[in-house]
Short mmCIF file of C-alpha atoms in Angstrom, two decimals:
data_model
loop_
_atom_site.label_atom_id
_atom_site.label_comp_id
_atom_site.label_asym_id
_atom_site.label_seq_id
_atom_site.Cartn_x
_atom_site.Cartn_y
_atom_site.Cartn_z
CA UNK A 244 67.61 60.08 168.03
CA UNK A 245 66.70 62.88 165.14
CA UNK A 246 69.98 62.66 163.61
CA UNK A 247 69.74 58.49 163.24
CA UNK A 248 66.27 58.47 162.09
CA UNK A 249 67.82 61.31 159.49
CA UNK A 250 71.13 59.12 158.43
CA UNK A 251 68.72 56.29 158.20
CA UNK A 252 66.33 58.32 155.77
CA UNK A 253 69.22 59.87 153.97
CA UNK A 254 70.72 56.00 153.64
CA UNK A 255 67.31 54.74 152.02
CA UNK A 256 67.31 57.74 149.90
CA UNK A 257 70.93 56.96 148.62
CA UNK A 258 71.99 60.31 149.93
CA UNK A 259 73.43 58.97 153.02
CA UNK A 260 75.69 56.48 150.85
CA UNK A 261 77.73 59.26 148.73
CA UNK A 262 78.27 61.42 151.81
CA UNK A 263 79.87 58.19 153.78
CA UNK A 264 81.72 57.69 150.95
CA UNK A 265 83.13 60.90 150.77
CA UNK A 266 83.88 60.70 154.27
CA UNK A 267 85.98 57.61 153.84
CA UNK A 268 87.62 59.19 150.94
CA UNK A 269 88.63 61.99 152.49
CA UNK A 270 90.31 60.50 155.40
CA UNK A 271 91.94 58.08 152.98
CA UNK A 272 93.28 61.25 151.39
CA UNK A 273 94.29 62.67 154.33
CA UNK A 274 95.95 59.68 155.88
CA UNK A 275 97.99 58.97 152.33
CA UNK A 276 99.38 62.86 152.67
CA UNK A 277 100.52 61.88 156.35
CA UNK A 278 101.91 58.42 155.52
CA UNK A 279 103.78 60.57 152.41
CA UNK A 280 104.68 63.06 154.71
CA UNK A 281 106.02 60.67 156.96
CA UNK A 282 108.38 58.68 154.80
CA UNK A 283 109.82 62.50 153.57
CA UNK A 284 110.66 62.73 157.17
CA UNK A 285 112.03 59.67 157.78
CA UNK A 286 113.88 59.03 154.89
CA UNK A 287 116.88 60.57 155.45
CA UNK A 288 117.18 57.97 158.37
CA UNK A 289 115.84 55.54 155.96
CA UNK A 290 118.50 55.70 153.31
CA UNK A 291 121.18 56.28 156.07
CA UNK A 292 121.00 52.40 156.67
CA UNK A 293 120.93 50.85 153.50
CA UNK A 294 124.04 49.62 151.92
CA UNK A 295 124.01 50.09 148.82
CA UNK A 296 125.64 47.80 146.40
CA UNK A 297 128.04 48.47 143.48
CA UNK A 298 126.16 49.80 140.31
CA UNK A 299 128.07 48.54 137.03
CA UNK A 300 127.03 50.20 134.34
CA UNK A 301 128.14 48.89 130.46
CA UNK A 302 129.22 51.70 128.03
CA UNK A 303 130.28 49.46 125.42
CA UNK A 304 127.43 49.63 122.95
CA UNK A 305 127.72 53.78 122.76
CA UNK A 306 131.47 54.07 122.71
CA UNK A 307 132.23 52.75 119.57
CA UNK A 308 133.82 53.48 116.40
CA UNK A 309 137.50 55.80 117.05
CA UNK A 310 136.53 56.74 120.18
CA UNK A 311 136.73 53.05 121.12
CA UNK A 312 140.27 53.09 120.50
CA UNK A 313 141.17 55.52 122.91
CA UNK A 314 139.54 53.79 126.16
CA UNK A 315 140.56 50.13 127.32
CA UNK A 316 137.55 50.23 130.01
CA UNK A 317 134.27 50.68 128.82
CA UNK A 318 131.91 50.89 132.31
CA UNK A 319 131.55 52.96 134.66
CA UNK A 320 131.84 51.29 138.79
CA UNK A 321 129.92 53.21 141.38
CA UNK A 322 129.81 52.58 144.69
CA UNK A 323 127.32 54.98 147.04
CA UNK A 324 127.22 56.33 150.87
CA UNK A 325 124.50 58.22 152.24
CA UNK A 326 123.93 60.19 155.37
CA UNK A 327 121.95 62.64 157.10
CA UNK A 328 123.24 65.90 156.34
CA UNK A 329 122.04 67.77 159.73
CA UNK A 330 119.72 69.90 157.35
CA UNK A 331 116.68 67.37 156.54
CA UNK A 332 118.13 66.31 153.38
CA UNK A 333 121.10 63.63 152.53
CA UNK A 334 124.82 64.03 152.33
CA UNK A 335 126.02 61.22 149.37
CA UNK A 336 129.45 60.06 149.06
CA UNK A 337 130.71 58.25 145.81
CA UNK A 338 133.65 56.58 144.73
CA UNK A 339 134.92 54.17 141.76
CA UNK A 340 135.57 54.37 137.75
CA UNK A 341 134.56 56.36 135.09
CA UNK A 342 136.18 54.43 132.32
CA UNK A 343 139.61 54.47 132.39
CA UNK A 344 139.66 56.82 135.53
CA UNK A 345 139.10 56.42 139.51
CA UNK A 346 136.89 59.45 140.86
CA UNK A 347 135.34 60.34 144.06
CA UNK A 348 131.94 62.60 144.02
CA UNK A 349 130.65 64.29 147.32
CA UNK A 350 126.28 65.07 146.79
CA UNK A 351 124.59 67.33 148.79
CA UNK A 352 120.53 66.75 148.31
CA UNK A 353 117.76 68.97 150.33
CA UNK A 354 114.01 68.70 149.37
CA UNK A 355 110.80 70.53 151.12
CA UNK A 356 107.22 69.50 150.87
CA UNK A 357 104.54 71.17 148.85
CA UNK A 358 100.79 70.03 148.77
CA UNK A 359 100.77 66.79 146.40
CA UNK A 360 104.87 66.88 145.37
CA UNK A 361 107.91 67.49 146.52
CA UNK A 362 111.05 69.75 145.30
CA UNK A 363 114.26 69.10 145.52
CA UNK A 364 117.82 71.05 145.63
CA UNK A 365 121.00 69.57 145.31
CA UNK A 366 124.75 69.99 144.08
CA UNK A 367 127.54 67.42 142.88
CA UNK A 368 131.16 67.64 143.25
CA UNK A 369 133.46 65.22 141.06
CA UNK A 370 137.01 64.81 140.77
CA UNK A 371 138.91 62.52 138.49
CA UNK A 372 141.65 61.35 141.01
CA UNK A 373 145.20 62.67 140.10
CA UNK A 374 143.81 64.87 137.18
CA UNK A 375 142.97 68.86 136.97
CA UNK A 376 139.24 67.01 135.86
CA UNK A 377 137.28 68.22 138.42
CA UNK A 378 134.09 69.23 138.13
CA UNK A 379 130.57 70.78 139.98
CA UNK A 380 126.84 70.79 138.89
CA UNK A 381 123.85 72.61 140.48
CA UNK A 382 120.26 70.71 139.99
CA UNK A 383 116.61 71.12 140.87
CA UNK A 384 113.88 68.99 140.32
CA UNK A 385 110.36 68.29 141.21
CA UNK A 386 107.77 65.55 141.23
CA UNK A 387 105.71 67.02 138.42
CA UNK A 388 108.53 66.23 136.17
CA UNK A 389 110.47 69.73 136.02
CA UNK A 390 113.88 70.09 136.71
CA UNK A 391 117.40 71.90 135.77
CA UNK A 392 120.75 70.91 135.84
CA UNK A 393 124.08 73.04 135.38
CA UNK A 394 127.88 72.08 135.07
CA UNK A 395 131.41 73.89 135.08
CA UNK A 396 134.38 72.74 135.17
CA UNK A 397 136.93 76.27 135.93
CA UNK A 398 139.76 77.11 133.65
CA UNK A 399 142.47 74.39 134.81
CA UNK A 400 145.90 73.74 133.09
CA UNK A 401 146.14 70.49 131.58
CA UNK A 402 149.17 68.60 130.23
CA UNK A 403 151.65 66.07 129.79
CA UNK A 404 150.80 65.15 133.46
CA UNK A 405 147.17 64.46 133.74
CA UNK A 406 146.64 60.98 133.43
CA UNK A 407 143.53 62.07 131.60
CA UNK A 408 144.63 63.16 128.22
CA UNK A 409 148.43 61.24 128.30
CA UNK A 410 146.27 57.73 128.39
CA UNK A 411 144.48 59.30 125.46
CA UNK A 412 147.15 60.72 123.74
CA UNK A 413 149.01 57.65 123.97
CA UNK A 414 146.81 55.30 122.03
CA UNK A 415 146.25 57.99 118.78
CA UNK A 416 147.87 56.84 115.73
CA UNK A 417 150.69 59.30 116.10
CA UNK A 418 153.17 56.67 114.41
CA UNK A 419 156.68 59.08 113.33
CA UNK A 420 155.51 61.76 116.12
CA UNK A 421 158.12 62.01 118.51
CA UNK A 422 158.99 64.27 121.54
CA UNK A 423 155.65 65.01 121.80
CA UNK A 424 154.70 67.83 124.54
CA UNK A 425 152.01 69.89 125.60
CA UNK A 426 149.47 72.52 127.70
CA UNK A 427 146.31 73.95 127.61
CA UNK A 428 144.02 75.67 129.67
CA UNK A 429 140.47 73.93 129.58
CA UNK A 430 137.03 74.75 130.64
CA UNK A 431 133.59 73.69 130.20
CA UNK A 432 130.36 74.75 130.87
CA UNK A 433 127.46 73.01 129.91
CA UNK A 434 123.10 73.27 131.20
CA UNK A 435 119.75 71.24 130.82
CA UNK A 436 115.98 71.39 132.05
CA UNK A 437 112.64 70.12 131.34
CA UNK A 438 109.62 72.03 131.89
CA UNK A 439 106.12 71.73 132.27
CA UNK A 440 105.79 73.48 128.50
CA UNK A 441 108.77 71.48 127.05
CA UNK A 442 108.98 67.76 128.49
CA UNK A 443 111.56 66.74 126.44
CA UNK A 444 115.17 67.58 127.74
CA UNK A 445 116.57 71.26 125.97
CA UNK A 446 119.94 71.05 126.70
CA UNK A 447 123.51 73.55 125.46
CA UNK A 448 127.30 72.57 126.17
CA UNK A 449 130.51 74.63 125.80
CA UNK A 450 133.98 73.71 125.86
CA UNK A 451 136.85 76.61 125.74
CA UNK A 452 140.82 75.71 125.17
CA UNK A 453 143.16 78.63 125.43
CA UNK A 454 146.92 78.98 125.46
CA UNK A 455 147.49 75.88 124.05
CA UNK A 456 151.30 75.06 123.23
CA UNK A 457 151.92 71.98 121.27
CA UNK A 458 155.67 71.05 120.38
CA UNK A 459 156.80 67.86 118.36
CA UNK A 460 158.94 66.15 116.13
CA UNK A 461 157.38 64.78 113.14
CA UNK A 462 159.41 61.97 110.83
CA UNK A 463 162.69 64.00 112.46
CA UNK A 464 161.40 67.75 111.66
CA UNK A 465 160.20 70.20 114.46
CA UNK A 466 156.77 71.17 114.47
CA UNK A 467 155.68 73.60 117.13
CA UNK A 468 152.23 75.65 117.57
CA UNK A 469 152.20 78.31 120.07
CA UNK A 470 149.00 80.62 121.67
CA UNK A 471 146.51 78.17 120.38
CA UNK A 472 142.72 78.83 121.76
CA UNK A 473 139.64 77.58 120.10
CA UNK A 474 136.03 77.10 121.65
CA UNK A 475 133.46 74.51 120.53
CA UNK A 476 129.83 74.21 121.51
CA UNK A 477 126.77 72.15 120.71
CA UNK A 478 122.73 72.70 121.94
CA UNK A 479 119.45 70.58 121.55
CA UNK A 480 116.17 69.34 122.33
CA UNK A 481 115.81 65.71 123.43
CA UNK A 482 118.17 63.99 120.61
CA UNK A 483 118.32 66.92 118.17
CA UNK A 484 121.78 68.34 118.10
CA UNK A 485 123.07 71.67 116.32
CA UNK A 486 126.95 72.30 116.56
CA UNK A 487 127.99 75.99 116.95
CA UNK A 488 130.69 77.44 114.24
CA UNK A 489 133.80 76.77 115.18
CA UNK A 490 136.44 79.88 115.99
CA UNK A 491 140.26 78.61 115.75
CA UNK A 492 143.39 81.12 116.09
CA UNK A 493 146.70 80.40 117.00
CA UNK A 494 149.89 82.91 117.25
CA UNK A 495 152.23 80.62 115.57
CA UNK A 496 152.78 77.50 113.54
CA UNK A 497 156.47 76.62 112.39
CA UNK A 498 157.01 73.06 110.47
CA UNK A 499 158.67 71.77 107.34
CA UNK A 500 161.13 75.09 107.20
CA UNK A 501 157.98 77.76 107.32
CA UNK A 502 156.62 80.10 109.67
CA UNK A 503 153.35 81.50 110.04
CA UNK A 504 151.58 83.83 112.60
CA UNK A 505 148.27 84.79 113.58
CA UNK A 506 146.83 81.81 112.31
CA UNK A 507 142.83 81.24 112.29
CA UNK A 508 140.27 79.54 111.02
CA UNK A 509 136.10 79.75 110.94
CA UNK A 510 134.77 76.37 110.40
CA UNK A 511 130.77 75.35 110.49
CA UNK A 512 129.83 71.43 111.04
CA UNK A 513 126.92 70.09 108.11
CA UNK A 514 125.16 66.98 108.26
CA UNK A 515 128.19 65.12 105.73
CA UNK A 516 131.08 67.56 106.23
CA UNK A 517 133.20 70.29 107.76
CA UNK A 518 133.04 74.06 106.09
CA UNK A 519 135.65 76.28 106.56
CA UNK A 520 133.92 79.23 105.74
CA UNK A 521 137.53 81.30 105.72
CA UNK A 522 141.36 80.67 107.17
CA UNK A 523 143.99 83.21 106.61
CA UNK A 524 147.53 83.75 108.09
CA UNK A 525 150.82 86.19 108.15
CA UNK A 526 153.51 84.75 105.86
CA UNK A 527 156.69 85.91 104.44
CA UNK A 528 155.21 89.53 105.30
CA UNK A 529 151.84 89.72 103.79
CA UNK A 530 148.99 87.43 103.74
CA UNK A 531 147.55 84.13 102.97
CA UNK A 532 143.59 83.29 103.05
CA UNK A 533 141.85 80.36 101.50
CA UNK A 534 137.41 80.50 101.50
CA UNK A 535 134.72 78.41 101.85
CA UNK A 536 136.23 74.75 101.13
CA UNK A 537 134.30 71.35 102.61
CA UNK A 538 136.34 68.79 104.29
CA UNK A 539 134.79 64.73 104.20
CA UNK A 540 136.51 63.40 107.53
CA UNK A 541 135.49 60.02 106.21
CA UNK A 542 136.64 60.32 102.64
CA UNK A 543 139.82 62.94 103.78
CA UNK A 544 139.06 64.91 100.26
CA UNK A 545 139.39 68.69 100.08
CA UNK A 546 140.12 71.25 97.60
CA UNK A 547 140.98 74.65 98.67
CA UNK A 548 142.95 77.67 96.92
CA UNK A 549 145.14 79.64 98.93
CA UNK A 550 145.20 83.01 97.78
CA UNK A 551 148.70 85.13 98.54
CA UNK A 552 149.01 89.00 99.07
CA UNK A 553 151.81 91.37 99.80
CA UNK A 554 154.44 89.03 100.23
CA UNK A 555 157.84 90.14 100.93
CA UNK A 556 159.87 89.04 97.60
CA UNK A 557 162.85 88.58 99.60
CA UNK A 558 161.40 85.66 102.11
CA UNK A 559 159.49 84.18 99.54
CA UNK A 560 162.42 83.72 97.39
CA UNK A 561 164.28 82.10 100.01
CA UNK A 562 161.93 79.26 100.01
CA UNK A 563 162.99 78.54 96.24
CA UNK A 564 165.48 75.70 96.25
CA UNK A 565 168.63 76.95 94.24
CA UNK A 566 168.20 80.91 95.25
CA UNK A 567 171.20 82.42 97.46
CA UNK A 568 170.47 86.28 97.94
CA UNK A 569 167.96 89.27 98.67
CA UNK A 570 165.10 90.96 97.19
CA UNK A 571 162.58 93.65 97.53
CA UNK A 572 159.10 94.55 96.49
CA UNK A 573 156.33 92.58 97.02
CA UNK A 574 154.19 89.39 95.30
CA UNK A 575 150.69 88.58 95.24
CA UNK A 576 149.26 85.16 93.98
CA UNK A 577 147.30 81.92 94.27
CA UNK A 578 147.90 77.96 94.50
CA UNK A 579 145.01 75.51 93.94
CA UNK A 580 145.77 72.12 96.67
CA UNK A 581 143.26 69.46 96.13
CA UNK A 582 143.63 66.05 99.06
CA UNK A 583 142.10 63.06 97.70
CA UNK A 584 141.28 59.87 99.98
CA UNK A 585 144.43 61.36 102.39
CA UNK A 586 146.92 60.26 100.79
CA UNK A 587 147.17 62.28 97.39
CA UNK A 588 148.24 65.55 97.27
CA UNK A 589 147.55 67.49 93.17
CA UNK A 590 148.25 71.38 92.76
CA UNK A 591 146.88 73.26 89.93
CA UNK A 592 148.65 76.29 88.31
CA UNK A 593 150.14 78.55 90.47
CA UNK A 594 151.89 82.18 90.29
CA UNK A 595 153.10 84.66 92.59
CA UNK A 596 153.79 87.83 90.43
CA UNK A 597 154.69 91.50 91.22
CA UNK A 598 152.38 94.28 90.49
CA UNK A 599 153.17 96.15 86.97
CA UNK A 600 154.07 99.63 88.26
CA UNK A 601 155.69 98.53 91.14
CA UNK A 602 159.45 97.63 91.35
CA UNK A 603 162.09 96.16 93.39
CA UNK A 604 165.60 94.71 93.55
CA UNK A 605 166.75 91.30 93.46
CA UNK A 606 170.89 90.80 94.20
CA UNK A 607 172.08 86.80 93.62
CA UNK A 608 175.46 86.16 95.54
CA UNK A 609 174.92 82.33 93.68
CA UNK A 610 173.95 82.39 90.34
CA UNK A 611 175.01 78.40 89.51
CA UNK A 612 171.32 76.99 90.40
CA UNK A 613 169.69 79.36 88.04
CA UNK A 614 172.64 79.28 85.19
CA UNK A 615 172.81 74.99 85.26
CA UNK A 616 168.97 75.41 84.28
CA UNK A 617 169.68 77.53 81.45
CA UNK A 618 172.40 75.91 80.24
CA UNK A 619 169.73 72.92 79.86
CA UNK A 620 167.82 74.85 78.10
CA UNK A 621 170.16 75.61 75.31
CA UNK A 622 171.10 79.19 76.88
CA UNK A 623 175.05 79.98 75.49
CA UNK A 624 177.78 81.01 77.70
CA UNK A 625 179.04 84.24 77.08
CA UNK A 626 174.92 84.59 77.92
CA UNK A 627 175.05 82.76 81.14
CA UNK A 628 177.66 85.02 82.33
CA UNK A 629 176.51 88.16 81.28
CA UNK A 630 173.36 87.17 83.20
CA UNK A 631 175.07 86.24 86.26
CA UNK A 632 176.46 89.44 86.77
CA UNK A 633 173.65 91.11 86.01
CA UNK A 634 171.32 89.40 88.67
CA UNK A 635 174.27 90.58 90.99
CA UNK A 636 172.65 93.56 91.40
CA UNK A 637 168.91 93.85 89.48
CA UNK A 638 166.41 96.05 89.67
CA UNK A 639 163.00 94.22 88.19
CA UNK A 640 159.55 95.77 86.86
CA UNK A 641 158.43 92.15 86.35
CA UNK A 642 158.89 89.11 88.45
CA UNK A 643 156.93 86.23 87.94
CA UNK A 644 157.05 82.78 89.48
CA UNK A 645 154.89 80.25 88.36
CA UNK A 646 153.92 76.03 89.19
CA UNK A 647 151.96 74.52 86.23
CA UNK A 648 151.26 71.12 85.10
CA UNK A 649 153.52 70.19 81.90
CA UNK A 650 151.71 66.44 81.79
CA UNK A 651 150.42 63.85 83.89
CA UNK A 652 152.91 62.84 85.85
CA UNK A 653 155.34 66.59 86.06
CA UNK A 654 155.36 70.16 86.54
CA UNK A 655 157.48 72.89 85.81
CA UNK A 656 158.40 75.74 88.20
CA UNK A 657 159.20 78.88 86.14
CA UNK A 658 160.72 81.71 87.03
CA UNK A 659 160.71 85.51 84.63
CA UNK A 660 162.18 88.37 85.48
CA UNK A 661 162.53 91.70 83.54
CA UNK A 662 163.94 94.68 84.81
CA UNK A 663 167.76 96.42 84.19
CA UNK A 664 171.37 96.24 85.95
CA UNK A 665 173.59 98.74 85.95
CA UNK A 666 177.44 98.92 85.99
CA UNK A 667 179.19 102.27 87.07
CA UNK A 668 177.51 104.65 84.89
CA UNK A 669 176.01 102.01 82.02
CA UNK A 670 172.62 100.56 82.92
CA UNK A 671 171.40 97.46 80.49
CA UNK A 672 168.03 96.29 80.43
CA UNK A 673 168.06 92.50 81.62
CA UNK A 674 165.24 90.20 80.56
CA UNK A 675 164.77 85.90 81.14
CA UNK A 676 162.77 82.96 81.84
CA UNK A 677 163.89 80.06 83.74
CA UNK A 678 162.28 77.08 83.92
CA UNK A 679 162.59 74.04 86.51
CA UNK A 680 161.60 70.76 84.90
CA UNK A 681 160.52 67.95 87.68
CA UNK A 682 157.26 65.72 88.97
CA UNK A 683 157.26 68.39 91.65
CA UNK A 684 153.67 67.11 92.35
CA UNK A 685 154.65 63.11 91.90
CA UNK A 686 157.63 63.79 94.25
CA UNK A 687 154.91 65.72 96.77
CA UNK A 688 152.55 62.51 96.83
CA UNK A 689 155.58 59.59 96.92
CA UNK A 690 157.07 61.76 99.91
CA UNK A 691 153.20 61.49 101.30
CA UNK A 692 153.30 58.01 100.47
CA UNK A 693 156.54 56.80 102.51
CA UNK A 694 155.72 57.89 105.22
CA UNK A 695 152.30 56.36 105.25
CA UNK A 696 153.91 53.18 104.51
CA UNK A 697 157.28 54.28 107.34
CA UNK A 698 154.02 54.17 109.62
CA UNK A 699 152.19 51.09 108.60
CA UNK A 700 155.40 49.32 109.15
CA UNK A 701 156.01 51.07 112.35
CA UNK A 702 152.72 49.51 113.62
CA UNK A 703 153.40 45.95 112.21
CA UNK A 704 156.69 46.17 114.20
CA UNK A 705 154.91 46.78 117.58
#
């Protein structure tokens, strides 16, 4: 009877009203946590008996430009299982298309209760049917928003086989490449979470391709490139992206009658451009290197100088049209390439030249390339053939070879050489210039040209 006249009092006082309230509130509370609770357990029964219908999802508006060329199908068809995975959580099975590709995934999702939220713990296993594409990510999450996510896909051989890359492959404009073959070993790692302190998505990806070989014939001529392996990378936060420098090295490229060896290449991505910050290579003995030139993938204009050092005279010579023989000593040099719009190739002077101080021997078992040039050039007979013996066996303090514009449309290779020959006991000093008169440049661009146009009409004719 006390505590009702009390409540009463406390009621007419107003102090009676807030503590009923918080009463009701309370048990509100509490039955809301047990009704949560509740569903947590019972929802792996729950989603067990829902059937879930096909998910279509439409990829058309963010593939687009090249990239559209290479895919026919542009959604992706999912079609999802669930069941109870004897551990409190949910076992999910998934099948259908990712673009162009069937896959099956297999999801294995636990979560635990905390006061007020919930965490989760899961993993995904996909495979691209047929394919070495097969991937697995590790994820948690929780209801406050947080969460992580990692993906790897293992070092796996890819080539000619995988359906993956052939349907790709297949629909580059590769018109004149024949014979085409190749394999790689591919992985890729990538990672993203959100935090309580970030809540926008900071997020890194890595892709690795090692020994890569490539073989091909291009417009009839070999091309091979063997012990490839390059890496690229890109990081962010939310849509911000920075792409890492680029490493490239291969162990050789042969094409076009040359050979080079331990090929690579540093190359940074800016906002318009690619920089190739250096590139170098073994040829003919010594070196080649070319720095810092930008590449426009849209416009296809570059202009680069490759610089030469300690070339063997002998191999390099060999790649002059018209020279049958041998020679020591080495060459250093340059040659300025400039590509405008892709389909214009201009050099600027070039040399290759011996070091003074420095000698070597040249012997020419053919002398008629190098004598029909002179005789152009007003050179006498009884001259021509006192030269040709002496180039039979020459030792040179000076050999020069060098490309230079003579007008708009030509250039003119030349070729000087100073040094002495001996017979028996008589040595005579021997010195010339040769010159090669041609559009070397014009005859560069209109072989660029054909087979631009051999392709184009390739296309029209499929």
């Amino acid at each position: 009877m006390t505590e009702g006249k009390e409540d009463k009092k406390e009621i007419k006082s107003g102090k009676g009203g807030k503590r009923i309230w918080l009463r009701v509130l309370g048990w509100a509370f509490v039955a809301t946590i047990a009704v949560l609770a509740g569903t947590v357990a019972f929802l792996p029964t729950i989603a067990t008996h829902i059937d879930y219908p096909e998910l279509t999802f439409d990829l058309s508006t963010n593939i687009t430009g090249n990239a559209s060329n290479l895919i026919s199908n542009k959604t992706v068809k999912v079609k999802i299982e669930a069941r109870d995975n004897y551990e409190g959580g949910l076992a999910i099975s998934a099948h259908g298309q990712i673009l162009d590709w069937p896959f099956s995934a297999e999801a294995n999702v636990n979560w635990t209760w905390r006061f007020l939220g919930i965490d989760a713990v899961g993993d995904v296993e996909l495979k691209l049917h047929g394919s070495p594409w097969q991937m697995r990510a590790d994820f948690t999450a929780s209801s406050s928003g947080e969460w992580n996510a990692s993906l790897e896909m293992p070092a796996s051989l890819v080539d000619g086989n995988d359906p993956v890359t052939s349907a790709i492959v297949s629909r580059l404009d590769m018109e004149g490449v024949e014979d085409l073959e190749y394999a790689a070993t591919v992985s890729i790692k990538a990672q993203a979470e959100r935090t309580a302190k970030l809540p926008v998505p900071k997020w890194s990806a890595f892709a690795r391709i090692k020994d890569c070989d490539i073989s091909l014939t291009a417009n009839g001529k070999p091309v091979s490139i063997n012990g490839f392996r390059t890496g690229a990378g890109a990081s962010g936060i939310d849509d911000h992206v920075d792409i890492s420098p680029m490493f490239m090295h291969a162990s050789c490229v042969e094409g076009a009658g040359l050979s080079i060896s331990n090929v690579f290449a540093s190359i940074r991505a800016t906002e318009t451009a690619f920089l190739v910050t250096e590139a170098g290579a073994k040829f003919c003995g010594g070196d080649v290197k070319l720095y810092s030139f930008f590449l426009d993938p849209t416009r296809l204009n570059a202009g680069l100088t490759l610089f030469f050092e300690g070339l063997d005279a002998g191999e390099t010579l060999q790649h002059l049209r018209g020279f049958v023989g041998e020679a020591s000593g080495k060459l250093h040099g340059k040659l300025p390439i400039s590509l405008r719009n892709g389909n214009e190739i201009s050099l600027g002077t070039a040399y290759l030249y011996s070091v003074p101080g420095e000698t070597g021997t040249i012997k020419v078992y053919d002398a008629n390339p190098i004598m029909e040039s002179l005789a152009l050039g007003g050179v006498t007979e009884d001259a021509r053939e006192n030269l040709s013996k002496a180039l039979a066996d020459l030792e040179y303090s000076t050999l020069n070879i060098q490309l230079q514009p003579e007008d708009k449309d030509s250039m003119a290779l030349s070729l000087r050489l100073d040094g002495s020959s001996t017979y028996g006991s008589t040595t005579v000093p021997v010195s010339f210039k040769v010159t090669f008169h041609g559009d070397i440049e014009q005859l560069l661009n209109t072989g660029l040209r054909a087979t631009m146009r051999n392709n184009t009409r390739r296309r029209h004719e499929n």
